[in-house]
Amino acid sequence: MRTLLLALTTALGLLGAPAWRQDDRNAAQQPVQPAPATARSSAVGNARKWWKEAVVYQIYPRSFKDSNGDGVGDLKGITSKLDYLKSLGIDVIWLNPVFSSPNDDNGYDISDYQGIMKEFGTMQDFDELLKGMHDRGLKLILDLVVNHSSDEHEWFKQSRSSRDNSYRDYYHWWPAEKGKPAARRSFFDVDGDGWELDKATNSYYLHYFSRKQPDLNWESPRLRNEVFSMMRFWLDKGVDGFRMDVIPFISKDTTFPEMPAQYNGDWGRFYANGPHVHEYLREMNAAVLSKYDVMSVAEGVGVTTADALQYVDADRRELDMLYHFEGVSLGYLPGSLKVPDPKGFSLIEFKNIYSKWDGVFADKGWGTIYLGNHDQPRMTTRWGNDAPQWRELSSKMLTTFLLTMRATPYYYAGDELCMTNIKFDRIEDYRDIESVNWYQQVKNKGGDLQAFLAAQKIAARDNGRTPFQWDRTANAGFTSGKPWLKVNPNYTTVNVAVDDVNATGCLNYFRKLTQLRKSNPVLIYGKYVLLDKDNPDVYAYTRELDGRKILVLLNFRDKAASVDTGLDMSKGKILVGNYPAPSGDAKLRPYEARIYEF
Ligand code: TEU
Ligand code: CA
């Protein structure tokens, strides 16, 4: 198996490394920033903000709840579950794109930024959803996807129609008579080529993602103003902010030079480093964000600890938060199409990454923490253990981590049920353009398709996109029709109906943890200190604020493990544990999580 995987990696290496893989290699060379000795809560840059105190819950609308039996989740479906959402103790809901789209990439290819996707409902449905959330004290953030649009957007239809169309400069065009431009990598294209020749005007257009996702040209002031007024349209409706899709990629050197050697084949890092990205973000902040009490969070692809503060230092007036890829990239073989390292991941490296990122925001900016989202496999499978005897314990242990770090947690719908990867055997079961096109790439290169499919069982995005599991009726109560993506067969036991009435289940554990965080500012603002850092099995840290001290112990292994906190453990009082009877034993049981007050 191991040789198979290694052979696959080597074969796939030829195709170029995906962006998110190499980020951590570069970032790993950055020095670890020391934590300051002073209490952080008093630092000016760390002023209290509602979005620092929030727990964000992410909903993939296509997979949450179908209201009309067409097999696709929709807005009315979400509205029908608002009381459930409120019961979780979360504060902010991030919805993946809900805008008009031909769905080449499930809504990340937008054809009308001010229209609602037909499958998801109408603008009236949207308004009702927003009102229902606000009535319950929940905030809503939308996905801003403005590095690219759909090729079916009116702007692109105009732009491609002739070289002198007034929308021509909304996209990046390269006249074919100049020859082929320097290589740009497409993450989703079957042949990996980010330039597509468009016959109508004999020109290439740029697409970092699929051919149906042409990159917008932010050099155009008119385009920027269109984006800003579109943002105002949603904010004026009352939405509470944006998650910004690949926002570090929006600025390009439009002379399109060869990729400079310094990037060493790392496309994500190169794309994130456009010459005007910070100018554009400051302009966006001045024109839009600063006028509203809203939050903004960048999908920080290609952003390292060295440049993170340039995006989120409040004094720079750009964005509030970003989420990095260093953590979620750990444990994949470098330069591979997300092939898991047969050795697993090193917990010591894991701890180093999250500690290093905590240090970045010691005095300025603010961090985020996540282990799952719509681009990731289920956290329980990837970072815990989805075997039946460990599924709940390991997943609750990870939830403990997410809810006790000094960063805003971004929690992915379904993780509160300890959902797991579906692990499809056949490519025909996948719907995601990434898996489907990578499979074709491997096939075209004569690569090892079985090894690719084996790797996808761990890493594929569709593992995190299977329908939400409401109850044990057909299709987990997600739809009365045929679901767009198969339901995980474990829904008969893993579902809300079962978990809601189980005091010691996953769901009520998550609820307990959101309450704990909310009622203990030390868990939000308190200083983070890593303990026993060379312990290969246990993640241990303290959080301290205004004389209060919390200790968190997390055993990442399926066997008992000991920890040396250097604290007098007899003084600690256990607040929460993921075992039915938390014990104060020196040894942690498999996947045990304990939170102590000192
Ligand atoms: O993801 C950006 C990105 O870099 C992705 O390639 C991501 O890293 C990949 O899914 C990991 O396998 C954003 C969105 O979150 C993603 O869903 C979209 O497909 C992509 O942008 C294009 O809009
Ligand atoms: Ca539907």
Coordinates of C-alpha atoms and ligand atoms in Angstrom, one line a residue:
M1 CA 0.0 0.0 0.0
R2 CA 2.7 2.4 1.0
T3 CA 4.7 1.9 -2.2
L4 CA 1.5 2.3 -4.2
L5 CA 0.8 5.6 -2.6
L6 CA 4.4 6.8 -3.0
A7 CA 4.4 5.8 -6.7
L8 CA 1.1 7.7 -7.1
T9 CA 2.6 10.8 -5.5
T10 CA 5.6 10.7 -7.8
A11 CA 3.4 10.3 -10.8
L12 CA 1.1 13.1 -9.7
G13 CA 4.1 15.3 -8.9
L14 CA 4.4 15.9 -12.6
L15 CA 1.0 17.6 -12.6
G16 CA 2.2 20.3 -10.3
A17 CA 1.6 20.7 -6.6
P18 CA -1.8 21.9 -5.4
A19 CA -1.6 25.3 -3.7
W20 CA -2.6 24.2 -0.3
R21 CA 0.0 21.5 -0.2
Q22 CA 3.1 23.6 -0.4
D23 CA 2.0 26.5 1.8
D24 CA 3.0 24.8 5.0
R25 CA 6.4 23.9 3.6
N26 CA 7.2 27.6 3.1
A27 CA 5.5 28.7 6.2
A28 CA 7.4 26.1 8.2
Q29 CA 10.5 28.2 7.5
Q30 CA 9.0 31.2 9.2
P31 CA 10.3 31.8 12.7
V32 CA 7.9 31.0 15.5
Q33 CA 6.8 34.3 17.1
P34 CA 7.3 34.4 20.8
A35 CA 4.3 35.0 23.0
P36 CA 4.4 38.3 24.8
A37 CA 4.7 38.3 28.6
T38 CA 2.0 40.9 29.1
A39 CA -1.7 40.1 29.4
R40 CA -3.1 40.2 25.9
S41 CA -6.6 41.3 26.8
S42 CA -5.3 44.8 27.4
A43 CA -3.6 45.2 24.1
V44 CA -5.2 47.9 21.9
G45 CA -5.2 45.7 18.9
N46 CA -7.2 43.1 20.7
A47 CA -10.2 45.1 21.6
R48 CA -13.4 43.2 22.3
K49 CA -15.5 42.5 19.2
W50 CA -18.7 40.5 18.8
W51 CA -17.1 38.4 16.0
K52 CA -14.2 37.4 18.3
E53 CA -16.7 36.1 20.8
A54 CA -18.8 34.3 18.3
V55 CA -19.0 30.6 17.3
V56 CA -19.4 30.4 13.6
Y57 CA -21.4 27.5 12.2
Q58 CA -21.0 26.7 8.5
I59 CA -23.9 25.4 6.4
Y60 CA -23.5 23.9 3.0
P61 CA -27.0 24.7 1.7
R62 CA -27.1 22.0 -0.9
S63 CA -26.7 19.3 1.8
F64 CA -28.5 20.7 4.8
K65 CA -32.3 20.2 4.3
D66 CA -34.4 19.8 1.2
S67 CA -37.9 21.3 1.5
N68 CA -39.4 20.3 -1.9
G69 CA -38.2 16.8 -2.7
D70 CA -35.9 17.6 -5.6
G71 CA -33.0 16.1 -3.7
V72 CA -31.2 19.4 -3.3
G73 CA -31.0 21.3 0.0
D74 CA -32.5 24.8 -0.1
L75 CA -33.2 28.0 1.8
K76 CA -36.7 27.0 3.0
G77 CA -35.0 23.9 4.3
I78 CA -32.6 25.9 6.4
T79 CA -35.5 28.2 7.6
S80 CA -37.4 25.1 8.8
K81 CA -34.4 24.2 11.0
L82 CA -33.7 27.5 12.7
D83 CA -34.8 26.3 16.1
Y84 CA -32.4 23.5 15.9
L85 CA -29.6 25.9 14.9
K86 CA -30.5 28.2 17.7
S87 CA -30.3 25.3 20.1
L88 CA -26.7 24.7 19.3
G89 CA -25.6 27.9 21.1
I90 CA -23.9 29.2 18.0
D91 CA -23.9 32.9 17.0
V92 CA -23.1 33.3 13.3
I93 CA -24.1 31.2 10.3
W94 CA -21.9 31.1 7.2
L95 CA -23.7 29.9 4.1
N96 CA -21.8 28.7 1.1
P97 CA -22.8 30.5 -2.1
V98 CA -26.6 30.8 -2.6
F99 CA -26.4 32.9 -5.8
S100 CA -27.5 32.1 -9.4
S101 CA -25.1 29.6 -10.8
P102 CA -24.8 26.8 -13.4
N103 CA -23.2 24.8 -10.6
D104 CA -20.0 23.7 -12.3
D105 CA -18.4 24.1 -8.8
N106 CA -21.6 24.0 -6.6
G107 CA -22.2 27.7 -6.6
Y108 CA -18.6 28.9 -6.6
D109 CA -19.3 29.8 -10.2
I110 CA -21.7 32.7 -10.0
S111 CA -23.8 33.9 -13.0
D112 CA -25.7 36.6 -11.1
Y113 CA -24.4 38.0 -7.8
Q114 CA -27.8 39.5 -6.9
G115 CA -29.9 36.6 -7.7
I116 CA -30.7 33.4 -5.7
M117 CA -29.8 30.0 -7.2
K118 CA -33.0 28.5 -8.7
E119 CA -32.5 25.2 -6.8
F120 CA -32.2 27.1 -3.5
G121 CA -35.3 29.2 -3.8
T122 CA -36.2 32.8 -4.3
M123 CA -35.2 36.2 -2.9
Q124 CA -38.3 36.0 -0.7
D125 CA -37.1 32.8 0.7
F126 CA -33.8 34.5 1.4
D127 CA -35.4 37.4 3.1
E128 CA -37.4 35.1 5.3
L129 CA -34.4 33.1 6.3
L130 CA -32.5 36.3 7.2
K131 CA -35.4 37.5 9.3
G132 CA -35.8 34.2 11.0
M133 CA -32.2 34.2 12.0
H134 CA -32.2 37.8 13.2
D135 CA -35.4 37.1 15.2
R136 CA -33.5 34.4 17.0
G137 CA -30.4 36.5 17.6
L138 CA -28.4 34.6 14.9
K139 CA -26.2 36.5 12.4
L140 CA -25.7 35.5 8.8
I141 CA -22.6 35.8 6.7
L142 CA -22.5 35.2 2.9
D143 CA -19.8 33.8 0.7
L144 CA -18.2 36.5 -1.5
V145 CA -16.8 34.8 -4.6
V146 CA -15.1 37.6 -6.6
N147 CA -11.8 36.2 -7.7
H148 CA -13.8 34.7 -10.6
S149 CA -17.4 34.5 -11.9
S150 CA -19.2 31.9 -14.0
D151 CA -18.5 32.0 -17.7
E152 CA -22.3 32.3 -17.9
H153 CA -22.3 35.7 -16.1
E154 CA -23.5 38.5 -18.3
W155 CA -20.2 40.3 -17.8
F156 CA -18.3 37.3 -19.3
K157 CA -20.8 36.9 -22.2
Q158 CA -20.2 40.5 -23.1
S159 CA -16.5 40.4 -22.5
R160 CA -15.9 37.4 -24.7
S161 CA -18.1 38.8 -27.5
S162 CA -15.5 41.1 -29.0
R163 CA -12.1 42.6 -28.3
D164 CA -13.6 46.1 -28.0
N165 CA -16.6 45.3 -25.9
S166 CA -16.9 47.6 -23.0
Y167 CA -16.7 44.6 -20.6
R168 CA -13.5 43.3 -22.2
D169 CA -11.4 44.4 -19.2
Y170 CA -13.6 42.7 -16.6
Y171 CA -11.5 39.6 -17.3
H172 CA -7.9 38.7 -18.2
W173 CA -7.4 38.2 -21.9
W174 CA -4.3 37.4 -23.8
P175 CA -4.4 37.8 -27.7
A176 CA -3.3 34.5 -29.3
E177 CA -1.2 36.2 -31.9
K178 CA 1.3 37.1 -29.1
G179 CA 1.7 33.3 -28.6
K180 CA 0.9 31.4 -25.5
P181 CA 1.3 33.4 -22.2
A182 CA 3.5 32.1 -19.4
A183 CA 2.0 29.1 -17.6
R184 CA -0.7 29.5 -15.0
R185 CA -2.0 26.5 -13.1
S186 CA -5.7 25.7 -12.9
F187 CA -6.6 23.8 -9.8
F188 CA -9.6 22.1 -11.3
D189 CA -8.9 21.7 -15.0
V190 CA -8.4 18.2 -16.4
D191 CA -5.1 19.3 -18.0
G192 CA -4.1 21.7 -15.3
D193 CA -3.8 24.6 -17.7
G194 CA -5.1 27.9 -16.4
W195 CA -5.4 29.5 -19.9
E196 CA -8.3 28.7 -22.2
L197 CA -8.3 29.7 -25.8
D198 CA -11.6 31.3 -26.8
K199 CA -12.2 31.1 -30.5
A200 CA -14.6 34.0 -30.8
T201 CA -11.8 36.5 -30.3
N202 CA -8.8 34.3 -30.7
S203 CA -7.6 35.1 -27.2
Y204 CA -6.8 33.1 -24.1
Y205 CA -8.7 33.9 -20.8
L206 CA -7.4 33.1 -17.4
H207 CA -9.0 30.7 -15.0
Y208 CA -7.3 29.6 -11.8
F209 CA -10.2 27.2 -11.2
S210 CA -12.4 25.5 -13.8
R211 CA -12.8 26.7 -17.4
K212 CA -16.3 27.8 -16.3
Q213 CA -14.7 30.1 -13.6
P214 CA -12.9 32.9 -15.5
D215 CA -10.9 35.2 -13.2
L216 CA -12.2 38.7 -12.8
N217 CA -9.8 41.6 -13.5
W218 CA -9.5 43.7 -10.4
E219 CA -7.4 46.3 -12.3
S220 CA -10.6 47.6 -13.7
P221 CA -12.0 50.3 -11.4
R222 CA -15.5 49.7 -12.9
L223 CA -15.4 46.1 -12.0
R224 CA -14.3 46.9 -8.4
N225 CA -17.2 49.3 -8.1
E226 CA -19.6 46.7 -9.3
V227 CA -18.3 44.3 -6.6
F228 CA -18.6 47.0 -4.0
S229 CA -22.1 48.0 -4.9
M230 CA -23.1 44.3 -5.0
M231 CA -21.7 43.9 -1.4
R232 CA -23.7 47.0 -0.3
F233 CA -26.8 45.4 -1.8
W234 CA -26.5 42.4 0.6
L235 CA -25.3 44.4 3.6
D236 CA -28.2 46.8 3.1
K237 CA -30.5 43.8 3.4
G238 CA -29.0 43.3 6.8
V239 CA -26.5 40.5 6.3
D240 CA -23.7 40.5 8.9
G241 CA -20.6 40.1 6.8
F242 CA -18.8 37.9 4.3
R243 CA -16.5 35.0 4.0
M244 CA -14.3 35.8 1.1
D245 CA -13.4 33.1 -1.3
V246 CA -9.7 32.9 -2.3
I247 CA -9.6 36.7 -1.8
P248 CA -5.7 36.7 -1.6
F249 CA -5.8 35.8 -5.3
I250 CA -7.6 38.8 -6.7
S251 CA -4.6 40.8 -7.8
K252 CA -2.5 39.6 -10.7
D253 CA 0.7 41.0 -12.4
T254 CA -1.1 41.6 -15.7
T255 CA 2.1 41.4 -17.7
F256 CA 1.8 37.7 -16.8
P257 CA 5.5 36.9 -16.3
E258 CA 6.9 33.5 -15.7
M259 CA 6.3 32.4 -12.1
P260 CA 9.4 33.8 -10.2
A261 CA 11.8 31.1 -9.0
Q262 CA 11.4 32.2 -5.4
Y263 CA 7.9 30.5 -5.3
N264 CA 9.5 27.2 -6.1
G265 CA 6.5 25.8 -7.9
D266 CA 4.1 26.9 -5.1
W267 CA 1.2 28.3 -7.1
G268 CA -1.0 29.2 -4.1
R269 CA 1.7 31.3 -2.6
F270 CA 2.4 33.0 -5.9
Y271 CA -1.3 33.7 -6.6
A272 CA -1.8 35.1 -3.1
N273 CA 1.0 37.6 -3.6
G274 CA -0.5 39.9 -6.2
P275 CA 1.0 43.4 -6.4
H276 CA -2.2 45.3 -5.5
V277 CA -4.1 42.9 -3.2
H278 CA -3.8 45.1 -0.1
E279 CA -4.7 48.3 -2.1
Y280 CA -7.9 46.6 -3.3
L281 CA -8.8 45.3 0.2
R282 CA -8.3 48.8 1.7
E283 CA -10.4 50.3 -1.0
M284 CA -13.1 47.7 -0.2
N285 CA -12.9 48.4 3.5
A286 CA -13.2 52.2 2.9
A287 CA -16.0 51.9 0.4
V288 CA -18.0 49.2 2.0
L289 CA -16.9 47.3 5.1
S290 CA -16.1 50.3 7.3
K291 CA -19.7 51.6 6.8
Y292 CA -21.3 48.6 8.5
D293 CA -20.9 46.7 11.8
V294 CA -20.1 43.4 10.0
M295 CA -17.4 40.8 10.0
S296 CA -15.1 39.7 7.2
V297 CA -13.0 36.5 7.0
A298 CA -10.7 35.7 4.2
E299 CA -10.1 32.2 2.9
G300 CA -6.4 32.6 3.3
V301 CA -5.1 30.2 0.6
G302 CA -1.4 30.9 0.2
V303 CA -1.1 33.2 3.2
T304 CA 1.6 32.3 5.7
T305 CA 2.4 33.5 9.2
A306 CA 4.8 36.0 7.7
D307 CA 2.1 37.9 5.8
A308 CA -1.1 37.2 7.8
L309 CA -1.1 40.4 9.7
Q310 CA -1.1 42.4 6.5
Y311 CA -4.6 41.2 5.9
V312 CA -6.0 41.4 9.5
D313 CA -4.1 44.0 11.5
A314 CA -7.0 46.3 12.4
D315 CA -4.8 49.3 12.0
R316 CA -4.4 48.5 8.3
R317 CA -8.2 48.6 7.7
E318 CA -8.5 45.6 5.5
L319 CA -10.2 42.4 6.9
D320 CA -11.0 41.0 10.3
M321 CA -9.9 37.4 10.1
L322 CA -8.5 34.8 7.8
Y323 CA -8.3 31.1 7.9
H324 CA -5.0 29.5 6.9
F325 CA -4.3 26.1 5.2
E326 CA -1.3 25.1 7.1
G327 CA -3.1 23.0 9.7
V328 CA -5.4 21.2 7.3
S329 CA -2.5 20.4 4.9
L330 CA -0.6 18.5 7.5
G331 CA -0.4 14.7 6.9
Y332 CA -0.7 14.8 3.1
L333 CA 2.4 13.8 1.1
P334 CA 4.1 17.0 -0.3
G335 CA 3.3 17.7 -3.9
S336 CA 0.6 15.1 -4.1
L337 CA -3.1 15.4 -5.0
K338 CA -3.9 15.1 -1.2
V339 CA -2.5 11.7 -0.7
P340 CA -2.4 10.8 3.0
D341 CA 1.0 10.0 4.5
P342 CA 0.8 6.3 5.5
K343 CA 2.6 7.3 8.7
G344 CA -0.3 9.6 9.6
F345 CA 0.4 13.1 11.0
S346 CA 2.7 14.2 13.7
L347 CA 0.9 15.6 16.7
I348 CA 4.0 17.6 17.6
E349 CA 3.9 19.3 14.2
F350 CA 0.1 19.9 14.6
K351 CA 0.7 21.6 18.0
N352 CA 3.6 23.7 16.5
I353 CA 1.4 24.9 13.7
Y354 CA -1.5 26.0 15.9
S355 CA 0.8 27.5 18.5
K356 CA 2.7 29.4 15.9
W357 CA -0.5 30.8 14.5
D358 CA -1.7 31.8 18.0
G359 CA 1.5 33.7 18.3
V360 CA 0.9 35.7 15.1
F361 CA -2.2 37.3 16.7
A362 CA -0.7 37.8 20.1
D363 CA -1.0 41.6 20.0
K364 CA -2.8 42.4 16.7
G365 CA -5.4 40.8 14.5
W366 CA -7.4 37.8 15.5
G367 CA -7.3 34.1 14.6
T368 CA -9.7 31.5 13.4
I369 CA -9.7 27.8 14.1
Y370 CA -11.3 25.0 12.1
L371 CA -10.8 21.4 11.2
G372 CA -13.6 20.8 8.7
N373 CA -15.5 22.7 6.0
H374 CA -16.9 22.0 2.6
D375 CA -13.4 21.7 1.1
Q376 CA -12.3 19.2 3.7
P377 CA -13.1 15.6 4.6
R378 CA -14.9 15.0 7.9
M379 CA -12.7 16.0 10.8
T380 CA -13.5 12.8 12.7
T381 CA -12.0 10.7 9.9
R382 CA -9.2 13.0 9.1
W383 CA -8.0 14.1 12.6
G384 CA -9.7 11.6 14.9
N385 CA -10.7 8.0 14.4
D386 CA -13.9 6.9 12.7
A387 CA -13.9 3.3 13.9
P388 CA -17.1 2.7 15.7
Q389 CA -15.6 2.5 19.2
W390 CA -13.7 5.8 18.8
R391 CA -15.9 7.9 16.6
E392 CA -17.7 9.8 19.3
L393 CA -14.8 10.1 21.7
S394 CA -12.3 11.3 19.2
S395 CA -14.8 13.7 17.6
K396 CA -15.7 15.2 20.9
M397 CA -12.0 15.5 21.7
L398 CA -11.6 17.6 18.5
T399 CA -14.7 19.7 19.3
T400 CA -13.0 20.4 22.7
F401 CA -9.9 21.7 20.8
L402 CA -12.0 23.9 18.5
L403 CA -14.0 25.5 21.3
T404 CA -11.1 26.2 23.6
M405 CA -8.5 27.9 21.4
R406 CA -7.9 31.7 21.3
A407 CA -9.5 32.1 17.9
T408 CA -13.0 32.3 16.5
P409 CA -14.2 28.7 15.9
Y410 CA -15.6 27.9 12.5
Y411 CA -17.6 24.7 13.1
Y412 CA -18.9 22.7 10.2
A413 CA -22.5 21.4 10.1
G414 CA -22.6 17.7 10.9
D415 CA -19.5 17.7 13.1
E416 CA -21.8 18.2 16.1
L417 CA -23.2 14.7 15.2
C418 CA -19.6 13.3 14.9
M419 CA -20.3 12.6 11.2
T420 CA -17.7 10.6 9.2
N421 CA -16.3 10.3 5.7
I422 CA -18.5 8.2 3.3
K423 CA -15.5 6.8 1.5
F424 CA -16.9 6.1 -1.9
D425 CA -15.4 3.1 -3.8
R426 CA -16.3 4.3 -7.3
I427 CA -15.6 7.5 -9.1
E428 CA -19.2 7.5 -10.3
D429 CA -20.4 8.3 -6.8
Y430 CA -18.5 11.6 -6.7
R431 CA -20.1 14.8 -7.7
D432 CA -17.2 17.2 -6.9
I433 CA -15.5 18.7 -10.0
E434 CA -12.2 18.4 -8.1
S435 CA -12.4 14.7 -7.6
V436 CA -13.9 14.0 -11.1
N437 CA -11.3 16.1 -12.9
W438 CA -8.3 14.8 -10.9
Y439 CA -9.4 11.3 -11.6
Q440 CA -9.4 12.1 -15.3
Q441 CA -6.0 13.7 -15.0
V442 CA -4.6 10.6 -13.4
K443 CA -6.2 8.4 -16.0
N444 CA -4.9 10.5 -18.9
K445 CA -1.4 10.3 -17.5
G446 CA -1.7 6.5 -17.0
G447 CA -1.5 6.9 -13.2
D448 CA -2.7 4.5 -10.6
L449 CA -6.5 5.0 -10.4
Q450 CA -7.0 2.6 -7.5
A451 CA -4.4 4.4 -5.4
F452 CA -6.1 7.7 -6.3
L453 CA -9.5 6.4 -5.2
A454 CA -7.9 5.1 -2.0
A455 CA -6.5 8.5 -1.2
Q456 CA -9.8 10.2 -2.0
K457 CA -11.6 8.1 0.6
I458 CA -9.7 10.1 3.2
A459 CA -9.3 13.5 1.4
A460 CA -12.1 14.1 -1.1
R461 CA -14.3 17.1 -0.5
D462 CA -17.5 15.1 -1.1
N463 CA -16.9 13.3 2.2
G464 CA -17.8 16.6 3.9
R465 CA -20.7 17.3 1.6
T466 CA -23.0 14.2 2.1
P467 CA -26.5 15.2 3.3
F468 CA -27.0 16.2 6.9
Q469 CA -28.4 13.4 9.0
W470 CA -31.7 14.4 10.7
D471 CA -33.3 11.1 11.6
R472 CA -33.5 7.4 10.7
T473 CA -36.2 7.7 8.1
A474 CA -35.3 7.3 4.4
N475 CA -32.4 9.5 3.3
A476 CA -31.8 10.5 6.9
G477 CA -34.8 12.9 6.6
F478 CA -32.8 15.1 4.3
T479 CA -35.1 14.7 1.3
S480 CA -38.2 12.9 0.3
G481 CA -36.7 12.5 -3.2
K482 CA -33.3 11.3 -4.5
P483 CA -30.4 13.1 -2.8
W484 CA -27.9 14.8 -5.1
L485 CA -25.1 13.0 -3.3
K486 CA -25.4 9.7 -1.4
V487 CA -26.3 9.8 2.3
N488 CA -23.8 8.2 4.6
P489 CA -25.2 4.7 5.5
N490 CA -24.4 5.3 9.2
Y491 CA -27.4 7.7 9.3
T492 CA -29.6 5.1 11.0
T493 CA -27.6 5.6 14.2
V494 CA -25.8 8.9 13.6
N495 CA -28.5 11.5 13.4
V496 CA -30.1 14.4 15.2
A497 CA -33.2 12.5 16.4
V498 CA -31.1 10.0 18.3
D499 CA -28.5 12.4 19.5
D500 CA -30.8 15.1 20.7
V501 CA -32.2 13.0 23.5
N502 CA -28.9 11.4 24.5
A503 CA -27.4 13.5 27.3
T504 CA -23.9 12.1 26.7
G505 CA -24.1 12.1 22.9
C506 CA -22.1 14.3 20.4
L507 CA -24.8 16.9 19.9
N508 CA -25.2 17.7 23.6
Y509 CA -21.4 17.7 24.1
F510 CA -21.2 20.4 21.4
R511 CA -24.0 22.4 23.1
K512 CA -22.2 22.1 26.4
L513 CA -19.0 23.4 24.9
T514 CA -20.6 26.4 23.2
Q515 CA -22.1 27.3 26.5
L516 CA -18.8 26.9 28.3
R517 CA -17.1 29.2 25.9
K518 CA -19.8 31.8 26.0
S519 CA -19.9 31.9 29.8
N520 CA -16.1 32.0 30.2
P521 CA -14.3 34.9 28.6
V522 CA -11.0 33.3 29.6
L523 CA -11.7 30.7 26.8
I524 CA -12.1 33.6 24.3
Y525 CA -9.5 36.2 25.2
G526 CA -7.3 34.3 27.6
K527 CA -3.6 33.9 26.9
Y528 CA -2.7 30.5 25.3
V529 CA 0.3 28.6 26.6
L530 CA 1.3 25.2 25.1
L531 CA 2.5 22.7 27.8
D532 CA 4.5 19.5 27.4
K533 CA 5.2 20.4 23.8
D534 CA 7.3 17.4 22.9
N535 CA 4.6 15.0 24.1
P536 CA 3.8 13.0 20.9
D537 CA 0.3 11.9 22.0
V538 CA -1.3 14.6 24.1
Y539 CA -2.1 18.2 23.3
A540 CA -2.1 20.2 26.5
Y541 CA -2.4 24.0 27.0
T542 CA -3.6 26.6 29.4
R543 CA -5.8 29.7 28.9
E544 CA -5.4 32.6 31.4
L545 CA -7.2 35.8 31.9
D546 CA -7.7 38.1 34.9
G547 CA -6.5 35.6 37.4
R548 CA -8.5 32.7 36.0
K549 CA -6.7 29.7 34.5
I550 CA -8.1 26.8 32.4
L551 CA -6.2 23.7 31.5
V552 CA -7.1 21.6 28.4
L553 CA -5.9 18.1 27.9
L554 CA -6.5 16.2 24.7
N555 CA -5.3 12.7 24.0
F556 CA -5.0 12.2 20.2
R557 CA -4.3 8.5 20.4
D558 CA -6.4 5.3 20.6
K559 CA -4.4 4.2 23.7
A560 CA -3.9 5.6 27.2
A561 CA -1.3 8.4 27.4
S562 CA 0.3 10.4 30.1
V563 CA 1.0 14.1 30.2
D564 CA 3.3 16.3 32.2
T565 CA 1.7 19.7 32.7
G566 CA 4.1 20.9 35.4
L567 CA 1.0 21.9 37.4
D568 CA -0.2 20.5 40.7
M569 CA -3.0 18.5 39.3
S570 CA -4.6 18.0 42.8
K571 CA -5.5 21.7 42.6
G572 CA -7.5 21.4 39.4
K573 CA -11.2 21.0 39.2
I574 CA -12.7 19.1 36.1
L575 CA -15.3 21.3 34.3
V576 CA -15.9 19.1 31.3
G577 CA -14.8 15.7 30.0
N578 CA -15.7 13.6 27.0
Y579 CA -16.0 10.4 29.0
P580 CA -19.2 9.7 30.9
A581 CA -17.3 9.8 34.2
P582 CA -14.4 12.2 33.9
S583 CA -11.6 11.0 36.2
G584 CA -8.7 12.9 37.5
D585 CA -6.3 10.0 36.8
A586 CA -2.8 10.9 35.7
K587 CA -3.3 8.9 32.5
L588 CA -5.7 10.0 29.9
R589 CA -7.9 7.3 28.4
P590 CA -8.0 6.9 24.6
Y591 CA -9.1 10.1 22.9
E592 CA -9.9 11.5 26.3
A593 CA -10.5 15.3 26.6
R594 CA -10.6 17.1 29.9
I595 CA -11.0 20.8 30.7
Y596 CA -9.9 21.9 34.2
E597 CA -10.2 25.1 36.2
F598 CA -7.2 25.9 38.3
Ligands
TEU1 O1 -11.4 27.1 -2.4 C1 -10.1 27.6 -2.8 C2 -9.1 26.6 -3.0 O2 -7.9 26.8 -3.1 C3 -9.6 25.2 -3.2 O3 -8.9 24.7 -4.2 C4 -9.5 24.4 -2.0 O4 -8.2 24.6 -1.4 C5 -9.6 23.0 -2.4 O5 -11.0 22.7 -2.4 C6 -9.0 22.0 -1.5 O6 -9.1 20.8 -2.0 C7 -12.5 28.0 -2.6 C8 -13.8 27.3 -2.2 O7 -13.8 27.1 -0.8 C9 -13.9 26.0 -3.0 O8 -15.1 25.3 -2.6 C10 -14.0 26.4 -4.4 O9 -14.1 25.3 -5.2 C11 -12.9 27.3 -4.9 O10 -12.5 28.3 -4.0 C12 -13.2 28.0 -6.2 O11 -14.2 29.0 -5.9
CA2 CA -34.9 21.4 -2.8

